[in-house]
Amino acid sequence: MKEISSLMIRYTACLLFLWFGIQQLTDPNSWVVFLPEWTGYFPIPSEMLIQLNGWMEVVLALMLVMGLYTKFVALVLGAHLMGIALSVGQATGVRDAALALFTLSLVFSHPDIWTIDRRFQKTVNIS
Amino acid sequence: MLKNRLLLAVIMLVVFITGTGYIIYTERPVMNTDKNEFGNANDLSDSTTPSDQLFSTVYSMTDVQAHDLEESCWTSINGSVYDLSTWVSRHPGGAKAIISLCGTDGSERFEQKHGTSTAAQTALVLLKIGTLDSTSIATE
């Protein structure tokens, strides 16, 4: 049961970041309003910033679904989402903070048996 | 197995870097040759140099006033005309401040708010589309 709950958390977090990442890649204009004010002075267009953020989320979500460096990836995604939550604030910020903590829970649990990390661990134990 | 895991991580890193490069390349700021002051940069039949063409597009105050919407927002500041349409949602001080400038001469308000700000001046330069016909102001 523990393995399944860990798997569910991993796949759900992956779905979450994949969906948001793809949305940011395909329709960056809708996400520009969520950028913090200070990014307005970045030397790159807001749309590009959104797309780069979306691409990072997609790649990390794919690593999460494979279970590749799960803890590290979960830490990066969780911390990233926590940053967004603190920046956005209000009700949306509370929801994002909860999702960030949900993702960060993967950092403190052992990778489930379907991860590449766990397969690697097994090989080490056998040898 | 360690090698396989590292190999996968390296592959993902390469994919990430390639994708990042692609986004930067495709989304890089390019001049809108349809309406900016350079005209068609590929048209070499024109003997004038780009510097001659620079700021050659002159707009009247009536042209500026015709673009008074958030979606098509022009303003004139200190004799230059700017298309702020893409800046509305990006303005660090909020969209309202920019929307209030659409279709008007924003020289006074810009000076009051950003008179000495290098960042604001730099942002403004990228949005310039031409110069304002000074005689059109007198006739307004």
PDB file of C-alpha atoms in Angstrom:
ATOM      1  CA  MET A   1       0.000   0.000   0.000  1.00  0.00           C
ATOM      2  CA  LYS A   2       2.866   2.338   0.883  1.00  0.00           C
ATOM      3  CA  GLU A   3       4.362   1.778  -2.565  1.00  0.00           C
ATOM      4  CA  ILE A   4       1.071   2.569  -4.272  1.00  0.00           C
ATOM      5  CA  SER A   5       0.542   5.784  -2.292  1.00  0.00           C
ATOM      6  CA  SER A   6       4.048   6.887  -3.204  1.00  0.00           C
ATOM      7  CA  LEU A   7       3.391   6.021  -6.853  1.00  0.00           C
ATOM      8  CA  MET A   8       0.114   7.962  -6.785  1.00  0.00           C
ATOM      9  CA  ILE A   9       1.781  11.051  -5.337  1.00  0.00           C
ATOM     10  CA  ARG A  10       4.540  10.861  -7.941  1.00  0.00           C
ATOM     11  CA  TYR A  11       2.195  10.415 -10.906  1.00  0.00           C
ATOM     12  CA  THR A  12      -0.271  13.041  -9.665  1.00  0.00           C
ATOM     13  CA  ALA A  13       2.533  15.587  -9.195  1.00  0.00           C
ATOM     14  CA  CYS A  14       3.803  14.673 -12.653  1.00  0.00           C
ATOM     15  CA  LEU A  15       0.341  15.242 -14.191  1.00  0.00           C
ATOM     16  CA  LEU A  16       0.078  18.573 -12.407  1.00  0.00           C
ATOM     17  CA  PHE A  17       3.395  19.908 -13.689  1.00  0.00           C
ATOM     18  CA  LEU A  18       2.966  18.415 -17.161  1.00  0.00           C
ATOM     19  CA  TRP A  19      -0.433  20.071 -17.583  1.00  0.00           C
ATOM     20  CA  PHE A  20       0.743  23.482 -16.359  1.00  0.00           C
ATOM     21  CA  GLY A  21       4.003  23.176 -18.301  1.00  0.00           C
ATOM     22  CA  ILE A  22       2.270  22.353 -21.596  1.00  0.00           C
ATOM     23  CA  GLN A  23      -0.267  25.140 -21.045  1.00  0.00           C
ATOM     24  CA  GLN A  24       2.566  27.640 -20.558  1.00  0.00           C
ATOM     25  CA  LEU A  25       4.329  26.379 -23.679  1.00  0.00           C
ATOM     26  CA  THR A  26       1.275  26.522 -25.928  1.00  0.00           C
ATOM     27  CA  ASP A  27      -0.435  29.653 -24.619  1.00  0.00           C
ATOM     28  CA  PRO A  28       2.136  31.859 -22.837  1.00  0.00           C
ATOM     29  CA  ASN A  29       0.060  35.041 -23.208  1.00  0.00           C
ATOM     30  CA  SER A  30      -2.560  33.766 -20.754  1.00  0.00           C
ATOM     31  CA  TRP A  31       0.113  33.303 -18.099  1.00  0.00           C
ATOM     32  CA  VAL A  32       1.900  36.636 -18.423  1.00  0.00           C
ATOM     33  CA  VAL A  33      -0.440  38.259 -15.884  1.00  0.00           C
ATOM     34  CA  PHE A  34       0.822  35.875 -13.190  1.00  0.00           C
ATOM     35  CA  LEU A  35       4.408  37.047 -13.509  1.00  0.00           C
ATOM     36  CA  PRO A  36       5.680  39.069 -10.568  1.00  0.00           C
ATOM     37  CA  GLU A  37       6.168  42.776 -11.225  1.00  0.00           C
ATOM     38  CA  TRP A  38       9.969  42.639 -11.010  1.00  0.00           C
ATOM     39  CA  THR A  39      10.156  40.319 -14.042  1.00  0.00           C
ATOM     40  CA  GLY A  40       8.972  43.275 -16.139  1.00  0.00           C
ATOM     41  CA  TYR A  41      12.541  44.581 -16.055  1.00  0.00           C
ATOM     42  CA  PHE A  42      14.096  41.303 -17.262  1.00  0.00           C
ATOM     43  CA  PRO A  43      15.943  41.703 -20.565  1.00  0.00           C
ATOM     44  CA  ILE A  44      13.810  38.929 -22.112  1.00  0.00           C
ATOM     45  CA  PRO A  45      10.164  39.045 -23.228  1.00  0.00           C
ATOM     46  CA  SER A  46       7.566  37.855 -20.713  1.00  0.00           C
ATOM     47  CA  GLU A  47       6.228  35.263 -23.157  1.00  0.00           C
ATOM     48  CA  MET A  48       9.672  33.712 -23.463  1.00  0.00           C
ATOM     49  CA  LEU A  49      10.046  33.642 -19.697  1.00  0.00           C
ATOM     50  CA  ILE A  50       6.714  31.809 -19.386  1.00  0.00           C
ATOM     51  CA  GLN A  51       7.692  29.302 -22.085  1.00  0.00           C
ATOM     52  CA  LEU A  52      11.078  28.623 -20.494  1.00  0.00           C
ATOM     53  CA  ASN A  53       9.366  28.069 -17.163  1.00  0.00           C
ATOM     54  CA  GLY A  54       6.850  25.724 -18.832  1.00  0.00           C
ATOM     55  CA  TRP A  55       9.615  23.795 -20.588  1.00  0.00           C
ATOM     56  CA  MET A  56      11.493  23.340 -17.318  1.00  0.00           C
ATOM     57  CA  GLU A  57       8.325  22.008 -15.670  1.00  0.00           C
ATOM     58  CA  VAL A  58       7.692  19.585 -18.561  1.00  0.00           C
ATOM     59  CA  VAL A  59      11.231  18.153 -18.479  1.00  0.00           C
ATOM     60  CA  LEU A  60      11.251  17.807 -14.690  1.00  0.00           C
ATOM     61  CA  ALA A  61       7.768  16.234 -14.781  1.00  0.00           C
ATOM     62  CA  LEU A  62       9.049  13.661 -17.285  1.00  0.00           C
ATOM     63  CA  MET A  63      11.971  12.894 -14.971  1.00  0.00           C
ATOM     64  CA  LEU A  64       9.475  12.523 -12.143  1.00  0.00           C
ATOM     65  CA  VAL A  65       7.323  10.055 -14.084  1.00  0.00           C
ATOM     66  CA  MET A  66      10.422   7.987 -14.863  1.00  0.00           C
ATOM     67  CA  GLY A  67      11.551   8.164 -11.267  1.00  0.00           C
ATOM     68  CA  LEU A  68      14.913   9.579 -12.274  1.00  0.00           C
ATOM     69  CA  TYR A  69      16.575  11.387  -9.367  1.00  0.00           C
ATOM     70  CA  THR A  70      13.099  11.550  -7.850  1.00  0.00           C
ATOM     71  CA  LYS A  71      14.004  13.293  -4.608  1.00  0.00           C
ATOM     72  CA  PHE A  72      16.088  15.975  -6.288  1.00  0.00           C
ATOM     73  CA  VAL A  73      13.463  16.611  -8.974  1.00  0.00           C
ATOM     74  CA  ALA A  74      10.666  16.744  -6.386  1.00  0.00           C
ATOM     75  CA  LEU A  75      12.716  19.205  -4.332  1.00  0.00           C
ATOM     76  CA  VAL A  76      13.256  21.502  -7.322  1.00  0.00           C
ATOM     77  CA  LEU A  77       9.620  21.359  -8.456  1.00  0.00           C
ATOM     78  CA  GLY A  78       8.270  21.750  -4.913  1.00  0.00           C
ATOM     79  CA  ALA A  79      10.542  24.685  -4.093  1.00  0.00           C
ATOM     80  CA  HIS A  80       9.719  26.284  -7.441  1.00  0.00           C
ATOM     81  CA  LEU A  81       5.977  25.976  -6.847  1.00  0.00           C
ATOM     82  CA  MET A  82       6.371  27.257  -3.292  1.00  0.00           C
ATOM     83  CA  GLY A  83       8.108  30.329  -4.703  1.00  0.00           C
ATOM     84  CA  ILE A  84       5.226  30.883  -7.095  1.00  0.00           C
ATOM     85  CA  ALA A  85       2.724  30.409  -4.249  1.00  0.00           C
ATOM     86  CA  LEU A  86       4.451  33.042  -2.117  1.00  0.00           C
ATOM     87  CA  SER A  87       4.616  35.396  -5.098  1.00  0.00           C
ATOM     88  CA  VAL A  88       0.958  34.967  -6.107  1.00  0.00           C
ATOM     89  CA  GLY A  89      -0.490  35.008  -2.583  1.00  0.00           C
ATOM     90  CA  GLN A  90      -4.211  35.019  -1.678  1.00  0.00           C
ATOM     91  CA  ALA A  91      -6.392  31.939  -2.317  1.00  0.00           C
ATOM     92  CA  THR A  92      -4.400  30.801  -5.358  1.00  0.00           C
ATOM     93  CA  GLY A  93      -1.214  31.064  -3.330  1.00  0.00           C
ATOM     94  CA  VAL A  94      -2.645  28.876  -0.550  1.00  0.00           C
ATOM     95  CA  ARG A  95      -3.655  26.229  -3.106  1.00  0.00           C
ATOM     96  CA  ASP A  96      -0.241  26.336  -4.772  1.00  0.00           C
ATOM     97  CA  ALA A  97       1.513  26.127  -1.405  1.00  0.00           C
ATOM     98  CA  ALA A  98      -0.508  23.001  -0.580  1.00  0.00           C
ATOM     99  CA  LEU A  99       0.438  21.482  -3.946  1.00  0.00           C
ATOM    100  CA  ALA A 100       4.076  22.416  -3.343  1.00  0.00           C
ATOM    101  CA  LEU A 101       4.035  20.641   0.046  1.00  0.00           C
ATOM    102  CA  PHE A 102       2.342  17.675  -1.638  1.00  0.00           C
ATOM    103  CA  THR A 103       5.210  17.522  -4.156  1.00  0.00           C
ATOM    104  CA  LEU A 104       7.827  18.056  -1.455  1.00  0.00           C
ATOM    105  CA  SER A 105       6.479  14.997   0.403  1.00  0.00           C
ATOM    106  CA  LEU A 106       8.283  12.931  -2.258  1.00  0.00           C
ATOM    107  CA  VAL A 107      11.583  14.299  -0.970  1.00  0.00           C
ATOM    108  CA  PHE A 108      10.981  12.701   2.413  1.00  0.00           C
ATOM    109  CA  SER A 109       9.687   9.315   1.215  1.00  0.00           C
ATOM    110  CA  HIS A 110      11.608   6.428  -0.343  1.00  0.00           C
ATOM    111  CA  PRO A 111      11.255   6.113  -4.107  1.00  0.00           C
ATOM    112  CA  ASP A 112       8.588   3.532  -4.971  1.00  0.00           C
ATOM    113  CA  ILE A 113       9.476   0.246  -6.654  1.00  0.00           C
ATOM    114  CA  TRP A 114       8.545   1.549 -10.123  1.00  0.00           C
ATOM    115  CA  THR A 115      11.178   4.266 -10.151  1.00  0.00           C
ATOM    116  CA  ILE A 116      14.523   4.050 -11.944  1.00  0.00           C
ATOM    117  CA  ASP A 117      16.111   5.165  -8.676  1.00  0.00           C
ATOM    118  CA  ARG A 118      14.763   2.110  -6.872  1.00  0.00           C
ATOM    119  CA  ARG A 119      15.927  -0.247  -9.594  1.00  0.00           C
ATOM    120  CA  PHE A 120      19.371   1.235  -9.197  1.00  0.00           C
ATOM    121  CA  GLN A 121      19.233   0.724  -5.423  1.00  0.00           C
ATOM    122  CA  LYS A 122      18.272  -2.932  -5.897  1.00  0.00           C
ATOM    123  CA  THR A 123      21.203  -3.521  -8.216  1.00  0.00           C
ATOM    124  CA  VAL A 124      23.566  -2.007  -5.678  1.00  0.00           C
ATOM    125  CA  ASN A 125      22.157  -4.180  -2.867  1.00  0.00           C
ATOM    126  CA  ILE A 126      22.503  -7.368  -4.919  1.00  0.00           C
ATOM    127  CA  SER A 127      26.051  -6.636  -5.929  1.00  0.00           C
TER     128      SER A 127
ATOM    129  CA  MET B   1      22.893   0.556 -13.762  1.00  0.00           C
ATOM    130  CA  LEU B   2      24.535   3.706 -12.401  1.00  0.00           C
ATOM    131  CA  LYS B   3      25.777   4.427 -15.899  1.00  0.00           C
ATOM    132  CA  ASN B   4      22.267   3.950 -17.297  1.00  0.00           C
ATOM    133  CA  ARG B   5      20.780   6.331 -14.749  1.00  0.00           C
ATOM    134  CA  LEU B   6      23.432   8.939 -15.425  1.00  0.00           C
ATOM    135  CA  LEU B   7      23.011   8.421 -19.155  1.00  0.00           C
ATOM    136  CA  LEU B   8      19.266   9.031 -18.841  1.00  0.00           C
ATOM    137  CA  ALA B   9      19.906  12.156 -16.772  1.00  0.00           C
ATOM    138  CA  VAL B  10      22.371  13.411 -19.382  1.00  0.00           C
ATOM    139  CA  ILE B  11      19.846  12.720 -22.159  1.00  0.00           C
ATOM    140  CA  MET B  12      17.207  14.704 -20.240  1.00  0.00           C
ATOM    141  CA  LEU B  13      19.705  17.532 -19.744  1.00  0.00           C
ATOM    142  CA  VAL B  14      20.477  17.591 -23.468  1.00  0.00           C
ATOM    143  CA  VAL B  15      16.734  17.607 -24.245  1.00  0.00           C
ATOM    144  CA  PHE B  16      16.253  20.468 -21.776  1.00  0.00           C
ATOM    145  CA  ILE B  17      19.107  22.540 -23.209  1.00  0.00           C
ATOM    146  CA  THR B  18      17.966  21.894 -26.803  1.00  0.00           C
ATOM    147  CA  GLY B  19      14.403  22.914 -25.966  1.00  0.00           C
ATOM    148  CA  THR B  20      15.604  26.000 -24.119  1.00  0.00           C
ATOM    149  CA  GLY B  21      17.695  27.013 -27.112  1.00  0.00           C
ATOM    150  CA  TYR B  22      14.763  26.470 -29.446  1.00  0.00           C
ATOM    151  CA  ILE B  23      12.468  28.638 -27.298  1.00  0.00           C
ATOM    152  CA  ILE B  24      15.051  31.421 -27.049  1.00  0.00           C
ATOM    153  CA  TYR B  25      15.612  31.302 -30.819  1.00  0.00           C
ATOM    154  CA  THR B  26      11.942  31.278 -31.828  1.00  0.00           C
ATOM    155  CA  GLU B  27      10.750  33.777 -29.209  1.00  0.00           C
ATOM    156  CA  ARG B  28      13.638  36.226 -29.470  1.00  0.00           C
ATOM    157  CA  PRO B  29      12.568  39.812 -29.972  1.00  0.00           C
ATOM    158  CA  VAL B  30      12.619  40.701 -33.668  1.00  0.00           C
ATOM    159  CA  MET B  31      11.663  43.927 -35.297  1.00  0.00           C
ATOM    160  CA  ASN B  32       8.128  44.108 -36.583  1.00  0.00           C
ATOM    161  CA  THR B  33       8.983  45.126 -40.138  1.00  0.00           C
ATOM    162  CA  ASP B  34       5.346  45.771 -40.993  1.00  0.00           C
ATOM    163  CA  LYS B  35       5.127  48.913 -38.956  1.00  0.00           C
ATOM    164  CA  ASN B  36       8.411  49.879 -37.411  1.00  0.00           C
ATOM    165  CA  GLU B  37      10.637  52.679 -38.603  1.00  0.00           C
ATOM    166  CA  PHE B  38      13.087  50.433 -40.451  1.00  0.00           C
ATOM    167  CA  GLY B  39      10.519  49.328 -43.016  1.00  0.00           C
ATOM    168  CA  ASN B  40      11.415  46.127 -44.872  1.00  0.00           C
ATOM    169  CA  ALA B  41      14.985  45.284 -43.878  1.00  0.00           C
ATOM    170  CA  ASN B  42      15.325  42.876 -46.832  1.00  0.00           C
ATOM    171  CA  ASP B  43      14.496  45.492 -49.419  1.00  0.00           C
ATOM    172  CA  LEU B  44      17.947  46.523 -50.628  1.00  0.00           C
ATOM    173  CA  SER B  45      16.672  48.384 -53.671  1.00  0.00           C
ATOM    174  CA  ASP B  46      16.270  51.437 -51.495  1.00  0.00           C
ATOM    175  CA  SER B  47      19.546  53.344 -51.546  1.00  0.00           C
ATOM    176  CA  THR B  48      19.026  54.907 -48.145  1.00  0.00           C
ATOM    177  CA  THR B  49      20.901  53.335 -45.282  1.00  0.00           C
ATOM    178  CA  PRO B  50      19.103  52.008 -42.192  1.00  0.00           C
ATOM    179  CA  SER B  51      20.298  55.065 -40.289  1.00  0.00           C
ATOM    180  CA  ASP B  52      18.570  57.265 -42.846  1.00  0.00           C
ATOM    181  CA  GLN B  53      15.384  55.294 -42.388  1.00  0.00           C
ATOM    182  CA  LEU B  54      15.642  55.384 -38.613  1.00  0.00           C
ATOM    183  CA  PHE B  55      12.777  57.351 -37.085  1.00  0.00           C
ATOM    184  CA  SER B  56      11.602  58.301 -40.571  1.00  0.00           C
ATOM    185  CA  THR B  57       8.027  57.215 -39.967  1.00  0.00           C
ATOM    186  CA  VAL B  58       6.123  60.267 -38.860  1.00  0.00           C
ATOM    187  CA  TYR B  59       2.750  59.980 -37.207  1.00  0.00           C
ATOM    188  CA  SER B  60       0.268  62.715 -36.492  1.00  0.00           C
ATOM    189  CA  MET B  61      -1.516  63.129 -33.184  1.00  0.00           C
ATOM    190  CA  THR B  62      -4.663  61.899 -34.966  1.00  0.00           C
ATOM    191  CA  ASP B  63      -2.866  58.601 -35.710  1.00  0.00           C
ATOM    192  CA  VAL B  64      -1.982  58.273 -32.049  1.00  0.00           C
ATOM    193  CA  GLN B  65      -5.505  59.108 -30.933  1.00  0.00           C
ATOM    194  CA  ALA B  66      -6.886  56.385 -33.219  1.00  0.00           C
ATOM    195  CA  HIS B  67      -5.069  53.789 -31.103  1.00  0.00           C
ATOM    196  CA  ASP B  68      -6.738  54.396 -27.772  1.00  0.00           C
ATOM    197  CA  LEU B  69      -7.587  50.808 -26.893  1.00  0.00           C
ATOM    198  CA  GLU B  70      -5.812  48.343 -24.629  1.00  0.00           C
ATOM    199  CA  GLU B  71      -5.387  45.985 -27.628  1.00  0.00           C
ATOM    200  CA  SER B  72      -4.012  48.757 -29.825  1.00  0.00           C
ATOM    201  CA  CYS B  73      -2.386  51.278 -27.550  1.00  0.00           C
ATOM    202  CA  TRP B  74      -0.208  54.090 -28.907  1.00  0.00           C
ATOM    203  CA  THR B  75       1.114  57.068 -27.064  1.00  0.00           C
ATOM    204  CA  SER B  76       3.476  59.935 -27.798  1.00  0.00           C
ATOM    205  CA  ILE B  77       6.213  60.855 -25.378  1.00  0.00           C
ATOM    206  CA  ASN B  78       8.581  63.764 -25.943  1.00  0.00           C
ATOM    207  CA  GLY B  79       8.082  63.787 -29.709  1.00  0.00           C
ATOM    208  CA  SER B  80       8.272  60.018 -30.276  1.00  0.00           C
ATOM    209  CA  VAL B  81       5.440  57.582 -30.900  1.00  0.00           C
ATOM    210  CA  TYR B  82       5.310  54.273 -29.032  1.00  0.00           C
ATOM    211  CA  ASP B  83       3.175  51.176 -29.453  1.00  0.00           C
ATOM    212  CA  LEU B  84       2.467  50.084 -25.886  1.00  0.00           C
ATOM    213  CA  SER B  85       0.020  47.269 -26.793  1.00  0.00           C
ATOM    214  CA  THR B  86       2.421  44.518 -25.705  1.00  0.00           C
ATOM    215  CA  TRP B  87       3.542  46.474 -22.652  1.00  0.00           C
ATOM    216  CA  VAL B  88       0.100  46.860 -21.050  1.00  0.00           C
ATOM    217  CA  SER B  89       0.131  43.467 -19.321  1.00  0.00           C
ATOM    218  CA  ARG B  90       3.858  43.643 -18.559  1.00  0.00           C
ATOM    219  CA  HIS B  91       4.088  47.082 -16.976  1.00  0.00           C
ATOM    220  CA  PRO B  92       5.559  46.626 -13.477  1.00  0.00           C
ATOM    221  CA  GLY B  93       3.345  49.422 -12.183  1.00  0.00           C
ATOM    222  CA  GLY B  94       0.155  47.770 -13.419  1.00  0.00           C
ATOM    223  CA  ALA B  95      -1.897  47.842 -16.622  1.00  0.00           C
ATOM    224  CA  LYS B  96      -4.117  50.759 -15.594  1.00  0.00           C
ATOM    225  CA  ALA B  97      -1.299  53.285 -15.745  1.00  0.00           C
ATOM    226  CA  ILE B  98      -0.538  52.303 -19.350  1.00  0.00           C
ATOM    227  CA  ILE B  99      -4.175  52.064 -20.484  1.00  0.00           C
ATOM    228  CA  SER B 100      -4.692  55.649 -19.339  1.00  0.00           C
ATOM    229  CA  LEU B 101      -1.982  56.729 -21.801  1.00  0.00           C
ATOM    230  CA  CYS B 102      -3.490  55.013 -24.862  1.00  0.00           C
ATOM    231  CA  GLY B 103      -4.292  57.501 -27.621  1.00  0.00           C
ATOM    232  CA  THR B 104      -2.874  60.468 -25.708  1.00  0.00           C
ATOM    233  CA  ASP B 105       0.343  62.408 -25.259  1.00  0.00           C
ATOM    234  CA  GLY B 106       1.950  60.805 -22.226  1.00  0.00           C
ATOM    235  CA  SER B 107       5.014  63.051 -21.984  1.00  0.00           C
ATOM    236  CA  GLU B 108       4.024  64.770 -18.758  1.00  0.00           C
ATOM    237  CA  ARG B 109       2.918  61.636 -16.918  1.00  0.00           C
ATOM    238  CA  PHE B 110       5.982  59.685 -18.053  1.00  0.00           C
ATOM    239  CA  GLU B 111       8.302  62.430 -16.881  1.00  0.00           C
ATOM    240  CA  GLN B 112       6.527  62.639 -13.538  1.00  0.00           C
ATOM    241  CA  LYS B 113       6.705  58.894 -12.942  1.00  0.00           C
ATOM    242  CA  HIS B 114       9.898  57.754 -14.668  1.00  0.00           C
ATOM    243  CA  GLY B 115      11.839  60.919 -15.441  1.00  0.00           C
ATOM    244  CA  THR B 116      15.185  59.579 -14.215  1.00  0.00           C
ATOM    245  CA  SER B 117      14.566  55.846 -14.529  1.00  0.00           C
ATOM    246  CA  THR B 118      17.041  54.185 -16.910  1.00  0.00           C
ATOM    247  CA  ALA B 119      15.040  50.930 -16.850  1.00  0.00           C
ATOM    248  CA  ALA B 120      11.864  52.720 -17.971  1.00  0.00           C
ATOM    249  CA  GLN B 121      13.748  54.620 -20.687  1.00  0.00           C
ATOM    250  CA  THR B 122      15.267  51.363 -21.955  1.00  0.00           C
ATOM    251  CA  ALA B 123      11.898  49.619 -22.003  1.00  0.00           C
ATOM    252  CA  LEU B 124      10.429  52.556 -23.901  1.00  0.00           C
ATOM    253  CA  VAL B 125      13.123  52.528 -26.614  1.00  0.00           C
ATOM    254  CA  LEU B 126      12.135  48.985 -27.613  1.00  0.00           C
ATOM    255  CA  LEU B 127       8.539  50.085 -28.162  1.00  0.00           C
ATOM    256  CA  LYS B 128       9.233  53.063 -30.400  1.00  0.00           C
ATOM    257  CA  ILE B 129       7.580  52.981 -33.823  1.00  0.00           C
ATOM    258  CA  GLY B 130       8.241  56.502 -35.108  1.00  0.00           C
ATOM    259  CA  THR B 131       8.216  60.208 -34.427  1.00  0.00           C
ATOM    260  CA  LEU B 132       5.384  62.599 -33.827  1.00  0.00           C
ATOM    261  CA  ASP B 133       4.544  65.285 -36.367  1.00  0.00           C
ATOM    262  CA  SER B 134       5.017  68.360 -34.211  1.00  0.00           C
ATOM    263  CA  THR B 135       2.700  70.434 -36.387  1.00  0.00           C
ATOM    264  CA  SER B 136      -0.136  67.999 -35.689  1.00  0.00           C
ATOM    265  CA  ILE B 137       0.013  68.867 -31.987  1.00  0.00           C
ATOM    266  CA  ALA B 138      -0.500  72.541 -32.722  1.00  0.00           C
ATOM    267  CA  THR B 139      -3.515  71.811 -34.890  1.00  0.00           C
ATOM    268  CA  GLU B 140      -5.172  69.544 -32.293  1.00  0.00           C
TER     269      GLU B 140
END
